[in-house]
Short mmCIF file of C-alpha atoms in Angstrom, two decimals:
data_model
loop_
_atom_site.label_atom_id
_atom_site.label_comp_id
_atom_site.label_asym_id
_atom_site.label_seq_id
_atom_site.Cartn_x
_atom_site.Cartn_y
_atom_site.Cartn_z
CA UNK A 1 -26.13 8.98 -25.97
CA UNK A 2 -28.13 10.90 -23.01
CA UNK A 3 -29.74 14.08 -24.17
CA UNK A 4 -26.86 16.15 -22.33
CA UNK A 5 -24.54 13.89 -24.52
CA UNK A 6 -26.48 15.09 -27.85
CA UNK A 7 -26.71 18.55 -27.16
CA UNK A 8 -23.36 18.68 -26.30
CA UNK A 9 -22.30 17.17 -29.99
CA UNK A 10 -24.83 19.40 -31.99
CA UNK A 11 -23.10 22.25 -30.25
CA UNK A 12 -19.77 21.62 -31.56
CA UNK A 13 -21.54 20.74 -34.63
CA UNK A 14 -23.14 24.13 -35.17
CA UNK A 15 -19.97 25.39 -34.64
CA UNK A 16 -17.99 23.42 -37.20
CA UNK A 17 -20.69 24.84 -40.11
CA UNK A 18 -20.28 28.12 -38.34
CA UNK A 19 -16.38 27.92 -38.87
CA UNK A 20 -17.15 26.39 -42.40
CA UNK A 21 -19.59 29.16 -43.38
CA UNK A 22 -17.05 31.77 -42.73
CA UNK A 23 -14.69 31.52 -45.53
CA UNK A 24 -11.91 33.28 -42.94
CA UNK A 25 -7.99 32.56 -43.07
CA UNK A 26 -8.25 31.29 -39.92
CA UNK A 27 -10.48 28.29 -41.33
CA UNK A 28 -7.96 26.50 -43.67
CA UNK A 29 -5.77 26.62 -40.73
CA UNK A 30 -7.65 24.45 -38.37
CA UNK A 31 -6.99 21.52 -41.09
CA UNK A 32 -3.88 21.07 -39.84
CA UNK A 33 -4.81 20.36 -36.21
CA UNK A 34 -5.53 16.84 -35.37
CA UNK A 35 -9.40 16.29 -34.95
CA UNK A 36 -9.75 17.09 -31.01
CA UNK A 37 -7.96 20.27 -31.09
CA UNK A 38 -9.32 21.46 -34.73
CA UNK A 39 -13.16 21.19 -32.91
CA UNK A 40 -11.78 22.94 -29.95
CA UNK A 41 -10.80 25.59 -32.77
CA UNK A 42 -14.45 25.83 -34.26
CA UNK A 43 -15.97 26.26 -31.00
CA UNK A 44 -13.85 29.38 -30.21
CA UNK A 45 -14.09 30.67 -33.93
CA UNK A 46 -17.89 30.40 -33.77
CA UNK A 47 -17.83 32.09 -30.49
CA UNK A 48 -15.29 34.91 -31.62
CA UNK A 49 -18.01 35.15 -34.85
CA UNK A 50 -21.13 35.03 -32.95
CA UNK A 51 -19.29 38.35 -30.59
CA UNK A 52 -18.70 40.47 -33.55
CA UNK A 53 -21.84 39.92 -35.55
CA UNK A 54 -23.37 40.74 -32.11
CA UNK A 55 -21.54 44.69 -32.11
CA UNK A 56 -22.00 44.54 -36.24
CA UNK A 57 -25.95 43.48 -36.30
CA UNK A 58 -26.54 47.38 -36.91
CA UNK A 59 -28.61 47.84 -33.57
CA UNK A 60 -28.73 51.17 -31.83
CA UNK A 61 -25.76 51.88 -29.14
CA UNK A 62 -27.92 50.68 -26.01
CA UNK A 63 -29.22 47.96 -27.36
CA UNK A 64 -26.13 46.46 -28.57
CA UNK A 65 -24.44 47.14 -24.89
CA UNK A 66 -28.16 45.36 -23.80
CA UNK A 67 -27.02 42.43 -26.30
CA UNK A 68 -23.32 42.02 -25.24
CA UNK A 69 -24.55 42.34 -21.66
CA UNK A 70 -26.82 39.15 -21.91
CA UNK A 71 -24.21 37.33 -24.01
CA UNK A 72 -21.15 37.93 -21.07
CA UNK A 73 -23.84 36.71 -18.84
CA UNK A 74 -24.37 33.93 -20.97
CA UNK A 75 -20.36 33.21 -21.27
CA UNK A 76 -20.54 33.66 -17.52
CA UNK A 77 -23.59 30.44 -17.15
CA UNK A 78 -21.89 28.39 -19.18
CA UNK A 79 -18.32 28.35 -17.92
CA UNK A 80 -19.40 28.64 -14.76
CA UNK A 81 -21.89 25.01 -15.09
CA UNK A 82 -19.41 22.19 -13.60
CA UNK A 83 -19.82 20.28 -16.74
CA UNK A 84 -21.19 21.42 -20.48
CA UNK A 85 -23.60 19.13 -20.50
CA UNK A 86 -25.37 20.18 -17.57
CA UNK A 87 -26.35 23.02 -20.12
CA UNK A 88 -29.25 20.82 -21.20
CA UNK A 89 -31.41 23.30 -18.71
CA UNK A 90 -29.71 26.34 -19.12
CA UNK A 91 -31.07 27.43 -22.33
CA UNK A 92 -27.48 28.58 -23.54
CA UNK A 93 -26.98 29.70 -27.39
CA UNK A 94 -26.07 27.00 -28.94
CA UNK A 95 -21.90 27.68 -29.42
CA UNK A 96 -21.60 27.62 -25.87
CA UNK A 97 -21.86 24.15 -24.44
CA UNK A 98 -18.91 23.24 -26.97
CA UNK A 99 -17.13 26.36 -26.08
CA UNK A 100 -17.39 25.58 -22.64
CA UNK A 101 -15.90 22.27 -23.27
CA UNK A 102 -13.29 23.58 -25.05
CA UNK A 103 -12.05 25.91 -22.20
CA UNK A 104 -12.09 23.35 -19.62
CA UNK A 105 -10.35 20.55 -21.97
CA UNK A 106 -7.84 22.73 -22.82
CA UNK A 107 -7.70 25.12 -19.48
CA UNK A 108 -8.23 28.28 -21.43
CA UNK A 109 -8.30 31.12 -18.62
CA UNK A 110 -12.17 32.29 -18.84
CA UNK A 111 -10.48 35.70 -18.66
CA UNK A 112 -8.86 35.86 -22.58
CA UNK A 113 -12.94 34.95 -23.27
CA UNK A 114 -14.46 37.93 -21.46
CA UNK A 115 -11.76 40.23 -22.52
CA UNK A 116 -13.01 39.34 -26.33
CA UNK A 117 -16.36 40.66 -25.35
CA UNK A 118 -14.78 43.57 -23.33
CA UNK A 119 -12.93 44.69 -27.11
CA UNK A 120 -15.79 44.53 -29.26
CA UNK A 121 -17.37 46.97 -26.61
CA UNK A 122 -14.97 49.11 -26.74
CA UNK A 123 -16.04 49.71 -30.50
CA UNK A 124 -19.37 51.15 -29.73
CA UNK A 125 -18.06 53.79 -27.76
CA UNK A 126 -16.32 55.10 -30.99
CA UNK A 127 -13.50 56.31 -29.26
CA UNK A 128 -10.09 57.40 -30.67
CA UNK A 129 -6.35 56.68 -29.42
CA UNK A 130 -4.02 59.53 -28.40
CA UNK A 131 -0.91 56.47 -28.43
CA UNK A 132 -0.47 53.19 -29.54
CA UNK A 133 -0.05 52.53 -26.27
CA UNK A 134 -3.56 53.31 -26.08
CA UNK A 135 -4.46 51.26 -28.98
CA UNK A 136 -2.41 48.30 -27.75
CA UNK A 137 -5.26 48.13 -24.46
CA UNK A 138 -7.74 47.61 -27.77
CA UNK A 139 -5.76 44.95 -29.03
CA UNK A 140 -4.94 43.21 -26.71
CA UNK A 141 -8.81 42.40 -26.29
CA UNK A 142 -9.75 42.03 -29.77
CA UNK A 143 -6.38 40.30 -30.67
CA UNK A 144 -4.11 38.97 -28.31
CA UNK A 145 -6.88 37.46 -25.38
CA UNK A 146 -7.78 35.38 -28.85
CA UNK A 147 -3.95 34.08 -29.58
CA UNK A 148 -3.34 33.25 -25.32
CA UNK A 149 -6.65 31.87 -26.32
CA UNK A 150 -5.88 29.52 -29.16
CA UNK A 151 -2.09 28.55 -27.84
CA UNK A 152 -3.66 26.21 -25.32
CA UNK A 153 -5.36 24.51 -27.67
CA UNK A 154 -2.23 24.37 -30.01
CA UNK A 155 -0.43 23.81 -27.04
CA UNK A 156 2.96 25.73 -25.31
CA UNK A 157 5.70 24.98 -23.45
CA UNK A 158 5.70 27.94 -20.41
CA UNK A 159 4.84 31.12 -20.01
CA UNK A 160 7.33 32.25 -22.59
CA UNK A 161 5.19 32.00 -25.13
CA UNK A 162 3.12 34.87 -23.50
CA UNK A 163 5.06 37.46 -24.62
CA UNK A 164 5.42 36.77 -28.32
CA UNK A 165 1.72 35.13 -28.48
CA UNK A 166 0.54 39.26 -27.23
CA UNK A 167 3.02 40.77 -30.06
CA UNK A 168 1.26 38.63 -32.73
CA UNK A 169 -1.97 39.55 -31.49
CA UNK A 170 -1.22 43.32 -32.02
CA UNK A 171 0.44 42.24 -35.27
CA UNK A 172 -2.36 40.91 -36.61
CA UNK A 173 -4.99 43.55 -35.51
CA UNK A 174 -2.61 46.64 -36.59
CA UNK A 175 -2.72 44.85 -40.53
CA UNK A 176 -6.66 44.50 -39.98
CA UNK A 177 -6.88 48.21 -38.95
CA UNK A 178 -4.45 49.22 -42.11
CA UNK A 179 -6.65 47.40 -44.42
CA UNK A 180 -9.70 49.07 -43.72
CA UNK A 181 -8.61 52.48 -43.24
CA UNK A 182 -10.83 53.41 -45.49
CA UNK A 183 -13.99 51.31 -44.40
CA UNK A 184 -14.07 52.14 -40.72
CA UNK A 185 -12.86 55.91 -41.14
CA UNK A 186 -16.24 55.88 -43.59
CA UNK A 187 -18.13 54.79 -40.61
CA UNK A 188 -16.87 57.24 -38.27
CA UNK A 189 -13.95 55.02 -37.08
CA UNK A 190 -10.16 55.84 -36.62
CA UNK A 191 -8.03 53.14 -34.59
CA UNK A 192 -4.59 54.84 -35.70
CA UNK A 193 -3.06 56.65 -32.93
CA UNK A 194 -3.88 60.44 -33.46
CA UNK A 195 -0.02 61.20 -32.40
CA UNK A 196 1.42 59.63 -34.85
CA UNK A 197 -1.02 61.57 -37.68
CA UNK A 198 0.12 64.56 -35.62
CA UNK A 199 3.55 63.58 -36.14
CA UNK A 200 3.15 63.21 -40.04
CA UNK A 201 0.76 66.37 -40.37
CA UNK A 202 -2.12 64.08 -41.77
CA UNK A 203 -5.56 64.90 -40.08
CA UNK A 204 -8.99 62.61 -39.36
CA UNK A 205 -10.30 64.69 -42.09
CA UNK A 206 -7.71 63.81 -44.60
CA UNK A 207 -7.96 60.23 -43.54
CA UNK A 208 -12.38 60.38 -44.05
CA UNK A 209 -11.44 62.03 -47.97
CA UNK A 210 -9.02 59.51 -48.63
CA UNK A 211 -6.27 62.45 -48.92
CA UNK A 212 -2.93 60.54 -50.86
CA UNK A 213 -0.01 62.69 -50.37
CA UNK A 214 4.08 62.47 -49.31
CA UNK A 215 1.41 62.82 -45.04
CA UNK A 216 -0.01 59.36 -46.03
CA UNK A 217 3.18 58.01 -46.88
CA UNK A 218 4.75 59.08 -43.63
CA UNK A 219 1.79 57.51 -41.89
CA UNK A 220 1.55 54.34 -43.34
CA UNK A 221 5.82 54.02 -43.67
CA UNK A 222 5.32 54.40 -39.60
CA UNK A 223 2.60 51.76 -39.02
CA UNK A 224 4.07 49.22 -41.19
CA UNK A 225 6.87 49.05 -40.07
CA UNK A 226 5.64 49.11 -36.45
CA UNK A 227 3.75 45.80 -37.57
CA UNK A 228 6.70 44.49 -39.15
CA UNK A 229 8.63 44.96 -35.88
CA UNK A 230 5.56 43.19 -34.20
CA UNK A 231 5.64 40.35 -36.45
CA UNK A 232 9.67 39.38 -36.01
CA UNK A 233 9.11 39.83 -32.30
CA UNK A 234 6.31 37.40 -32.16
CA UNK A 235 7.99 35.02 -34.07
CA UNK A 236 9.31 33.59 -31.57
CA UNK A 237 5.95 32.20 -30.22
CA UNK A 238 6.96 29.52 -32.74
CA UNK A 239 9.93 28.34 -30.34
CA UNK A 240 7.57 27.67 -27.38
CA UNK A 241 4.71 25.88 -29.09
CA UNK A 242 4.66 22.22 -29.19
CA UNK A 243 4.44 20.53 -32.98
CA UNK A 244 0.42 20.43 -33.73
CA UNK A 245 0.43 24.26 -33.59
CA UNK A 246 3.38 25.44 -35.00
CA UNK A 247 2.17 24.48 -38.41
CA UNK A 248 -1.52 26.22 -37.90
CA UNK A 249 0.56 29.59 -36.57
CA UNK A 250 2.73 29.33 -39.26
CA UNK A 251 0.08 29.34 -41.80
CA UNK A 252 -1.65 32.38 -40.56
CA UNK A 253 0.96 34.90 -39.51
CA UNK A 254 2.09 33.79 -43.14
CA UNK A 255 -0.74 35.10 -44.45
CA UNK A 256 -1.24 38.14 -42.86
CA UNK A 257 2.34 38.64 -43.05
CA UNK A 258 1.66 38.59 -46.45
CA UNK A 259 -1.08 41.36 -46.52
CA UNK A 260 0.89 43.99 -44.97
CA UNK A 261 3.60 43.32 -47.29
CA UNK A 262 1.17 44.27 -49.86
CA UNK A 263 0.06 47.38 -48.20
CA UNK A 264 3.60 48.73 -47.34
CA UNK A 265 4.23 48.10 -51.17
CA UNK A 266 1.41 49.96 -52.58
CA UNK A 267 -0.29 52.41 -49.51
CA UNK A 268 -2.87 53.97 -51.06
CA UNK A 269 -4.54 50.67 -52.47
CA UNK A 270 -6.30 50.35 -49.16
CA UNK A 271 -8.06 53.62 -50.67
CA UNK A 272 -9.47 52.09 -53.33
CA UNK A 273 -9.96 48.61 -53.03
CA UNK A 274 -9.89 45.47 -50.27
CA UNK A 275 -6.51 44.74 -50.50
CA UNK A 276 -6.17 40.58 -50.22
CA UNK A 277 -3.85 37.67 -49.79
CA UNK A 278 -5.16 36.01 -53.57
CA UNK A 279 -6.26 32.45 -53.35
CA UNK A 280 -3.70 30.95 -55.32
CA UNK A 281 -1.19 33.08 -52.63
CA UNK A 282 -3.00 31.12 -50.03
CA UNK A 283 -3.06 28.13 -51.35
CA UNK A 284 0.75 27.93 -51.95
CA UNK A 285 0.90 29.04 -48.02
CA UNK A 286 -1.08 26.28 -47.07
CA UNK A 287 1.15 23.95 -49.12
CA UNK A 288 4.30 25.15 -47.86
CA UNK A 289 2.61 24.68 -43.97
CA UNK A 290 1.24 21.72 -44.50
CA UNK A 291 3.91 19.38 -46.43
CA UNK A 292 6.85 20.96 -45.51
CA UNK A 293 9.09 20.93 -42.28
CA UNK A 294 7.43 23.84 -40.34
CA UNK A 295 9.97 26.24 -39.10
CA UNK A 296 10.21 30.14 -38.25
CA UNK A 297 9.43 32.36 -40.88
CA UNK A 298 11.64 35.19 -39.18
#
């Protein structure tokens, strides 16, 4: 093998122990792709990790804009190189030569990749949302570029599975928002739409103390379900995937499925503690998607 050739596999190597490292949902998942597809998986995890940590490495608001700058332009060399192996003299981090790959194998528009980048900006402005339409612009970046993202590599049948792939997206990102209400409101952070804490009487100030009351009920009884709706919507995504990922989406709209149903049981847990999917809980999920005919959940 040519040294373009080597780089090229210790890329998608570093991103397999990147993926491994992790410990995420998503992970167990990708054992249930066949081998090309769950290495196309790794290299857009390991991208997708090596974006946050980027926004989350604790630098000073400049100099993470400086950071995500040079890693766009980075994004920007390495999709743009007619092959991945020319990256042998481009000096690219090492993720990207497989993640380039990955998007022209699997004809993943460059734009769900750049719009990943364009979310986790979006965080450092610490801005709030007056509507959830407003907070589904966020998502959409953070979230649902990521699932139009991952269905080519599972592979679809149209543009159908647009629509429901977006809804999941949200979905997803709306139970990640619920579950660290308390984290990210600690750190100056509020994603919930300020109309609907208008519309229960509940304040940013309540939500920084942690306030429990019949406000927080209203609140969270309004975003659940809203996720709930987003979840049967998206279900049908299911429909227009062909068979090696309807088992991996399955398995992790399961799962976070799963979560919310624990938060809409018991609210104010996200208060005091992480609330989690347990490990035997995932590890029946995984059963169930794995052995068993997959089929819609919804």
């Amino acid at each position: 093998m040519n040294a373009a050739g080597d780089l090229l596999k210790a890329s998608y190597a570093e991103c397999h122990r990147a993926s491994r490292r992790s410990g995420s949902t998503f992970y167990a998942g990708f054992l249930l792709l066949p081998t090309e597809r769950r290495r196309a998986m790794e290299a857009l995890y390991a991208f997708l990790r090596q974006t946050d940590d980027l926004a989350d490495a604790g630098l000073p608001g400049p100099a993470s804009r400086d950071a995500l700058t040079a890693w766009r332009a980075s994004l920007r060399g390495a999709l743009d190189l007619p092959s991945p192996e020319l990256s042998t003299d481009a000096g690219l981090p090492l993720c990207l030569p497989a993640l380039a790959d990955t998007a022209r194998r699997f004809q993943i528009p460059h734009e769900h990749l750049f719009a990943v980048i364009d979310g986790v900006e979006m965080d450092l402005n610490g801005r709030r949302y007056e509507t959830f339409e407003q907070l589904e612009s966020y998502c959409d970046r953070v979230a649902s570029a990521v699932g139009l993202a991952c269905i080519h590599i599972w592979g679809f049948r149209g543009p159908e599975a647009f629509r429901p792939a977006r809804q999941i997206g949200v979905a997803l990102q709306l139970t990640n928002i619920l579950r660290d209400l308390k984290e990210d409101a600690a750190a100056g952070r509020v994603y919930l739409p300020l109309d609907d804490l208008r519309q229960c009487g509940y304040s940013v100030d309540d939500l920084t103390h942690s306030v429990v009351d019949e406000r927080f009920s209203c609140l969270m009884e309004l975003e659940t379900s809203r996720a709930e709706q987003l979840y049967r919507d998206g279900a049908e995504l299911f429909d227009w995937l062909e068979p090696p990922g309807r088992r991996i989406f399955g398995l992790m709209t399961a799962t976070y499925h799963e979560l919310l149903r624990k938060i809409a049981a018991r609210p104010a847990e996200v208060f005091r503690r992480r609330v989690r999917v347990s490990r035997l809980q995932k590890a029946r999920l995984w059963i169930r998607w794995a052995l068993c005919p997959p089929q819609r959940f919804f």
